[in-house]
mmCIF file with all atom_site columns, C-alpha atoms in Angstrom:
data_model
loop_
_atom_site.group_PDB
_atom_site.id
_atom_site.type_symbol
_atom_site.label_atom_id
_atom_site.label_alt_id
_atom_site.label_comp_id
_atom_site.label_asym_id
_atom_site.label_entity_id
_atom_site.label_seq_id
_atom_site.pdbx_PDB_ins_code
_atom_site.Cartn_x
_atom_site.Cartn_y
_atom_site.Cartn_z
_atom_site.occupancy
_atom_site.B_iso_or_equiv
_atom_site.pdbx_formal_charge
_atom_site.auth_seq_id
_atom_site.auth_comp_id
_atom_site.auth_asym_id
_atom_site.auth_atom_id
_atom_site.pdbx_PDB_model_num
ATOM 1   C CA . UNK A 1 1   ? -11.527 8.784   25.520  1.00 49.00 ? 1   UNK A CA 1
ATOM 2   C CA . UNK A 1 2   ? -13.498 7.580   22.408  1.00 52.00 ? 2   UNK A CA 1
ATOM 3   C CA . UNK A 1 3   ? -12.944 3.632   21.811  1.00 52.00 ? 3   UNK A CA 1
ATOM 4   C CA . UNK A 1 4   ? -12.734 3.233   18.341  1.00 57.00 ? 4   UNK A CA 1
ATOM 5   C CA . UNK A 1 5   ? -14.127 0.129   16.151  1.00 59.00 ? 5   UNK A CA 1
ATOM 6   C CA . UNK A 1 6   ? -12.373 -1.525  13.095  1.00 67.00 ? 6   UNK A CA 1
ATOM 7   C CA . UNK A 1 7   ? -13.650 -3.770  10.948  1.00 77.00 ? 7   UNK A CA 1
ATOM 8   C CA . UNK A 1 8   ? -11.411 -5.640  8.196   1.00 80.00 ? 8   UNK A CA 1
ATOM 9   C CA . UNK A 1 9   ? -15.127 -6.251  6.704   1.00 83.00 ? 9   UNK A CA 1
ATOM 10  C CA . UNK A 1 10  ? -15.532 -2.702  5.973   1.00 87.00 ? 10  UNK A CA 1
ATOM 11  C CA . UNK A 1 11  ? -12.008 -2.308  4.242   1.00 89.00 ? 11  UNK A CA 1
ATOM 12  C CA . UNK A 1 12  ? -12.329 -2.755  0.252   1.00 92.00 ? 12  UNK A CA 1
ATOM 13  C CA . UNK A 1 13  ? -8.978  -3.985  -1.073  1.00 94.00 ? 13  UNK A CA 1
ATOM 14  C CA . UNK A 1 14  ? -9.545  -4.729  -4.869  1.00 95.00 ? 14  UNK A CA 1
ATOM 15  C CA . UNK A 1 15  ? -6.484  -5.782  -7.370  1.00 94.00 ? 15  UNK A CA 1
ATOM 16  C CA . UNK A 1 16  ? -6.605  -4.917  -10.825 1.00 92.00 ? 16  UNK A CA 1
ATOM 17  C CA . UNK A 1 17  ? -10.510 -4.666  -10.515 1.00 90.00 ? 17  UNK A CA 1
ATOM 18  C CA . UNK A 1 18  ? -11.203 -8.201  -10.135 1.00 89.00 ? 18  UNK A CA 1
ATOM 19  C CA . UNK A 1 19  ? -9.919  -9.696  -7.729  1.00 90.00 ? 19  UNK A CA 1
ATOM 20  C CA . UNK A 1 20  ? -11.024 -9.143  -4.047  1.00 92.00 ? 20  UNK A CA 1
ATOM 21  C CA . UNK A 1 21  ? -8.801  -9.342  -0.799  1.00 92.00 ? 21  UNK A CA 1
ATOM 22  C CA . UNK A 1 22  ? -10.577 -11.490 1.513   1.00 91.00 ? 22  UNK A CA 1
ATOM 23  C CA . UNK A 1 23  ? -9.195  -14.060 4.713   1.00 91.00 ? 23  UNK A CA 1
ATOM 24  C CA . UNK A 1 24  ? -7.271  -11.052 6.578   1.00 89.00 ? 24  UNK A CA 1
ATOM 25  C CA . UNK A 1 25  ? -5.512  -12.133 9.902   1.00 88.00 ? 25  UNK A CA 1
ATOM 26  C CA . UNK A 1 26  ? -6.677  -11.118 13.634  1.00 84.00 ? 26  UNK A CA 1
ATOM 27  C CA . UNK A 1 27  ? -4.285  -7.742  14.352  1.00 81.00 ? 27  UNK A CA 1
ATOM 28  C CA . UNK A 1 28  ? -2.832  -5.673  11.796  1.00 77.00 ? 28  UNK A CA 1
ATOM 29  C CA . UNK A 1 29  ? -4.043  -7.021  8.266   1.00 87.00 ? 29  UNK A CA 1
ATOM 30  C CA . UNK A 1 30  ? -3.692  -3.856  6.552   1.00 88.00 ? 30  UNK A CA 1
ATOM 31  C CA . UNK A 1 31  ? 0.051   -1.417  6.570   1.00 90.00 ? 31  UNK A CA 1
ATOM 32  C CA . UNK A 1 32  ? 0.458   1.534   4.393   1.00 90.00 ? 32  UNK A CA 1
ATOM 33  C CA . UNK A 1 33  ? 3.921   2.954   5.162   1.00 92.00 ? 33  UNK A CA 1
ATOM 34  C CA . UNK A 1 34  ? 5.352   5.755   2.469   1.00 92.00 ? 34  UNK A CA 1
ATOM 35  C CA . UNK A 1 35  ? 8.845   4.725   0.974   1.00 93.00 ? 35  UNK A CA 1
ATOM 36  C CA . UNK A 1 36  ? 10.692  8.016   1.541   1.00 92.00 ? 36  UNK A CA 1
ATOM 37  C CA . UNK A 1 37  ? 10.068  11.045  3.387   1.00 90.00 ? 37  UNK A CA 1
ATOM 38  C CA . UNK A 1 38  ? 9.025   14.005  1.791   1.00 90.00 ? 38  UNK A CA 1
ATOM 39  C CA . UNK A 1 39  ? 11.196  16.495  3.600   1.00 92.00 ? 39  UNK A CA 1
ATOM 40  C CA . UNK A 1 40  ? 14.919  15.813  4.164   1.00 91.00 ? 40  UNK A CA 1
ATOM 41  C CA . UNK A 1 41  ? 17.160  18.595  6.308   1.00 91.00 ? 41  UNK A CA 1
ATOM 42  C CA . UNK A 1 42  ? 20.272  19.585  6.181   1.00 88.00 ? 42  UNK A CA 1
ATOM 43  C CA . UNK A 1 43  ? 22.937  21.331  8.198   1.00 89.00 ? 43  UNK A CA 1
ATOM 44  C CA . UNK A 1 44  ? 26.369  23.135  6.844   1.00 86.00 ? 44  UNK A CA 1
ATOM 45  C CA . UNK A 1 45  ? 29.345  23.739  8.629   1.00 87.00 ? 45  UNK A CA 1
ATOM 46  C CA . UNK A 1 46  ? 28.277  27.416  9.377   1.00 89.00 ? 46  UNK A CA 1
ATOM 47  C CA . UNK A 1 47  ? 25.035  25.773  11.057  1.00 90.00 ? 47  UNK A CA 1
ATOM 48  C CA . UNK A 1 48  ? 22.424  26.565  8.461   1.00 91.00 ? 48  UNK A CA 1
ATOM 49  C CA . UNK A 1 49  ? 20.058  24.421  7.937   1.00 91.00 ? 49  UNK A CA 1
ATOM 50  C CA . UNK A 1 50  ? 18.414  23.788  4.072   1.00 90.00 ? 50  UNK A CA 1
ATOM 51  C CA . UNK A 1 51  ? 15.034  21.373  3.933   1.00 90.00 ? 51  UNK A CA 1
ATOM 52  C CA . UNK A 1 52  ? 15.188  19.587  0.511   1.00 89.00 ? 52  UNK A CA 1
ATOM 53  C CA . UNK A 1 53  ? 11.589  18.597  -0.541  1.00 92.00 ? 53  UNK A CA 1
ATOM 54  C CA . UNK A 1 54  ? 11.065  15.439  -2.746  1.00 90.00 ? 54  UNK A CA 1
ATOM 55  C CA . UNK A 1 55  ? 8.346   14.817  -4.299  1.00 91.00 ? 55  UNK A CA 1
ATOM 56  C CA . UNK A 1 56  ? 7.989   10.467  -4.321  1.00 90.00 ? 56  UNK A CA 1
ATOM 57  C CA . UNK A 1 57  ? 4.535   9.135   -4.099  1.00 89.00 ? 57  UNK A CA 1
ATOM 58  C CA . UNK A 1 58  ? 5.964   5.897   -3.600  1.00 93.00 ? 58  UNK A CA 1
ATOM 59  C CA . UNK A 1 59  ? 4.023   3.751   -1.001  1.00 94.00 ? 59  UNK A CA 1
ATOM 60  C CA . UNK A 1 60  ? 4.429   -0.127  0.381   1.00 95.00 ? 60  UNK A CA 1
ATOM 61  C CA . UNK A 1 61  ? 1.264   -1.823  1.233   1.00 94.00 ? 61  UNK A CA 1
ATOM 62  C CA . UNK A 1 62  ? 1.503   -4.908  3.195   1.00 93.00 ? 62  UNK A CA 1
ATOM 63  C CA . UNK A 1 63  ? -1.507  -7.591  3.544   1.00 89.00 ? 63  UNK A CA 1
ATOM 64  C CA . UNK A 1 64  ? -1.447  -10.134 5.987   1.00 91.00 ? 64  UNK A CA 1
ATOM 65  C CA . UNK A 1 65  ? -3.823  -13.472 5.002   1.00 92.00 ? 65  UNK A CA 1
ATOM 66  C CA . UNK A 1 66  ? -4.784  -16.343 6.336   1.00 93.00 ? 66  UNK A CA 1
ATOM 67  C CA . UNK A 1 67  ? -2.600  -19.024 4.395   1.00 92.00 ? 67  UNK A CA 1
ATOM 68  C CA . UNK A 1 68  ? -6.425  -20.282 3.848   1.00 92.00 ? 68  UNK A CA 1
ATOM 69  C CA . UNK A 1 69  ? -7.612  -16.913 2.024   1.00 92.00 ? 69  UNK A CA 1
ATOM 70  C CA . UNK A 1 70  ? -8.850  -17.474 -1.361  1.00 91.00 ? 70  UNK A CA 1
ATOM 71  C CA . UNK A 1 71  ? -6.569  -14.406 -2.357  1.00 92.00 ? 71  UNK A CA 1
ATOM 72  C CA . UNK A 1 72  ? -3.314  -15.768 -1.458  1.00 93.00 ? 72  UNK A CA 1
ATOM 73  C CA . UNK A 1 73  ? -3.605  -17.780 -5.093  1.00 93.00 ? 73  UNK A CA 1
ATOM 74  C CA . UNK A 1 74  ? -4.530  -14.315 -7.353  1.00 92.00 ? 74  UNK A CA 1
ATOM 75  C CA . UNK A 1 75  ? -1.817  -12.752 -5.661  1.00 93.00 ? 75  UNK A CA 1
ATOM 76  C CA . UNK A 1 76  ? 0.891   -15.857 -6.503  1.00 94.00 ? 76  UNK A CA 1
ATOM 77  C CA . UNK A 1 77  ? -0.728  -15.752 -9.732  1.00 93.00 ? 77  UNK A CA 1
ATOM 78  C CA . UNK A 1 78  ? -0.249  -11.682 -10.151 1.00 93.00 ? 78  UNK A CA 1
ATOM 79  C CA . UNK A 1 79  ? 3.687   -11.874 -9.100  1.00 94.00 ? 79  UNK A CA 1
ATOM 80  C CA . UNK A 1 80  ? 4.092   -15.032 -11.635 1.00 95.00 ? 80  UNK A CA 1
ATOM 81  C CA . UNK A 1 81  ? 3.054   -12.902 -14.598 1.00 94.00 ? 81  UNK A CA 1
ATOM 82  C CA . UNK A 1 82  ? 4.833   -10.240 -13.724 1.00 95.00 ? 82  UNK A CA 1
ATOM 83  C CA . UNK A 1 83  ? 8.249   -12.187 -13.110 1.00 96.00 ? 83  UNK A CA 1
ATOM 84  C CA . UNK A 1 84  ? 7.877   -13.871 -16.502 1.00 96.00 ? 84  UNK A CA 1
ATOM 85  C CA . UNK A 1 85  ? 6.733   -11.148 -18.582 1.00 96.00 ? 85  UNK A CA 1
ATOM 86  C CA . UNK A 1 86  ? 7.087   -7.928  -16.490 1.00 95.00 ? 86  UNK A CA 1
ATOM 87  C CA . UNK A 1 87  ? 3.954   -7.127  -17.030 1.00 93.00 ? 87  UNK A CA 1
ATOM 88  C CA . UNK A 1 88  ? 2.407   -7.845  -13.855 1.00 91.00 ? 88  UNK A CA 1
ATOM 89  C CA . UNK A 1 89  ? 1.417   -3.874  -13.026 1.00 94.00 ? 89  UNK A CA 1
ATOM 90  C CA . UNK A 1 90  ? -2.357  -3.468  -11.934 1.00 95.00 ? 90  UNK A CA 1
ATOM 91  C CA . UNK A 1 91  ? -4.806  -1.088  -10.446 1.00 97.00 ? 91  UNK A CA 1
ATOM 92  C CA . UNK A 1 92  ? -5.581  -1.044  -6.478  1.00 96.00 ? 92  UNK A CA 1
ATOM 93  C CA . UNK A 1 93  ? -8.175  0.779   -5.020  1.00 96.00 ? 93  UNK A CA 1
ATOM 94  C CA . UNK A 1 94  ? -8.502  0.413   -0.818  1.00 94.00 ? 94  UNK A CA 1
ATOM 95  C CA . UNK A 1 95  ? -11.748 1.689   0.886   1.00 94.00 ? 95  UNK A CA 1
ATOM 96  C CA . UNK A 1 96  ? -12.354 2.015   3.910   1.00 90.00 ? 96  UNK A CA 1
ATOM 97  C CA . UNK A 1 97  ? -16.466 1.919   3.583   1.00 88.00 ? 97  UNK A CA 1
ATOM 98  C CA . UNK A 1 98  ? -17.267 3.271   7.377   1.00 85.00 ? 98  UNK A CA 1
ATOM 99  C CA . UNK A 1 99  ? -14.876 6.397   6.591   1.00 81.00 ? 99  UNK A CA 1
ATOM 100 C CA . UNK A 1 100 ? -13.664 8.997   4.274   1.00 83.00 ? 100 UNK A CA 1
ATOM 101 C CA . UNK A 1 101 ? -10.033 6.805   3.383   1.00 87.00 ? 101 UNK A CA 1
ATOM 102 C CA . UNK A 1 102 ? -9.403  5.853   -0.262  1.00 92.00 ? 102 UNK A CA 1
ATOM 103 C CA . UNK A 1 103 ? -6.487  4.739   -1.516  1.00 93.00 ? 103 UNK A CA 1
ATOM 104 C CA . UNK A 1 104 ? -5.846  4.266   -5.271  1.00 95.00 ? 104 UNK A CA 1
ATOM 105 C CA . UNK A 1 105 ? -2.801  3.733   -7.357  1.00 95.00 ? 105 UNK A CA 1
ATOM 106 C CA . UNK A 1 106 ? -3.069  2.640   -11.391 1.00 96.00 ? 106 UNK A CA 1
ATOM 107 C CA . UNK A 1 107 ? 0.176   0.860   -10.988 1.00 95.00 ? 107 UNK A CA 1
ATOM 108 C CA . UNK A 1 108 ? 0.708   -1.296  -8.299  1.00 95.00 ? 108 UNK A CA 1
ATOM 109 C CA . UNK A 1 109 ? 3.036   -4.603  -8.092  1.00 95.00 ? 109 UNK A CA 1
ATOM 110 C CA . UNK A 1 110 ? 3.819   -7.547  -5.979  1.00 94.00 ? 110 UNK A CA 1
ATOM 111 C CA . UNK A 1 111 ? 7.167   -7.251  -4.332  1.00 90.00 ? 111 UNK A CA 1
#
């Protein structure tokens, strides 16, 4: 069995192009979890069964930071713009810089 190693230092988390997650927690600091599944199945009253496909590229990202990471201020700062002028939409690009993972979205918000 191969042990393998994680580093939050080699994960690039970068919000609107500026400004760069930093201060992650010990454990999980990083979640990406897809809103809705992309296949949904069905079964009729004469026991066929129909797969509906739906096609939502909506995911939730969850950080977890220190309450003393430099970030958690952009990020208060990110959600206050956009709850005053809905306008608060951004980039995000995650990297993962020891492997092949990038994740990239021109529109992401704080929930």
């Amino acid at each position: 069995m191969a042990l393998d190693i994680y580093c939050p230092a080699d994960i690039v988390v970068l919000l609107g192009g500026v400004v760069k997650l930093s201060g992650y927690l010990d454990g999980t600091f990083l979640e990406v979890a897809k809103d809705i599944q992309p296949y949904v199945s069905d079964i009729t009253c004469d026991d066929q069964t129909s797969r509906l496909y739906r096609r939502n590229r909506n995911y939730t990202i969850s950080f977890s930071l220190a309450q003393s990471s430099e970030a958690n201020e952009s990020l208060q700062e990110l959600q206050l713009i956009d709850e005053t002028t809905q306008l608060g939409m951004f980039p995000l690009l995650i990297k993962d810089n020891q492997g092949a993972s990038l994740i990239f979205s021109p529109t992401a918000w704080i929930e």
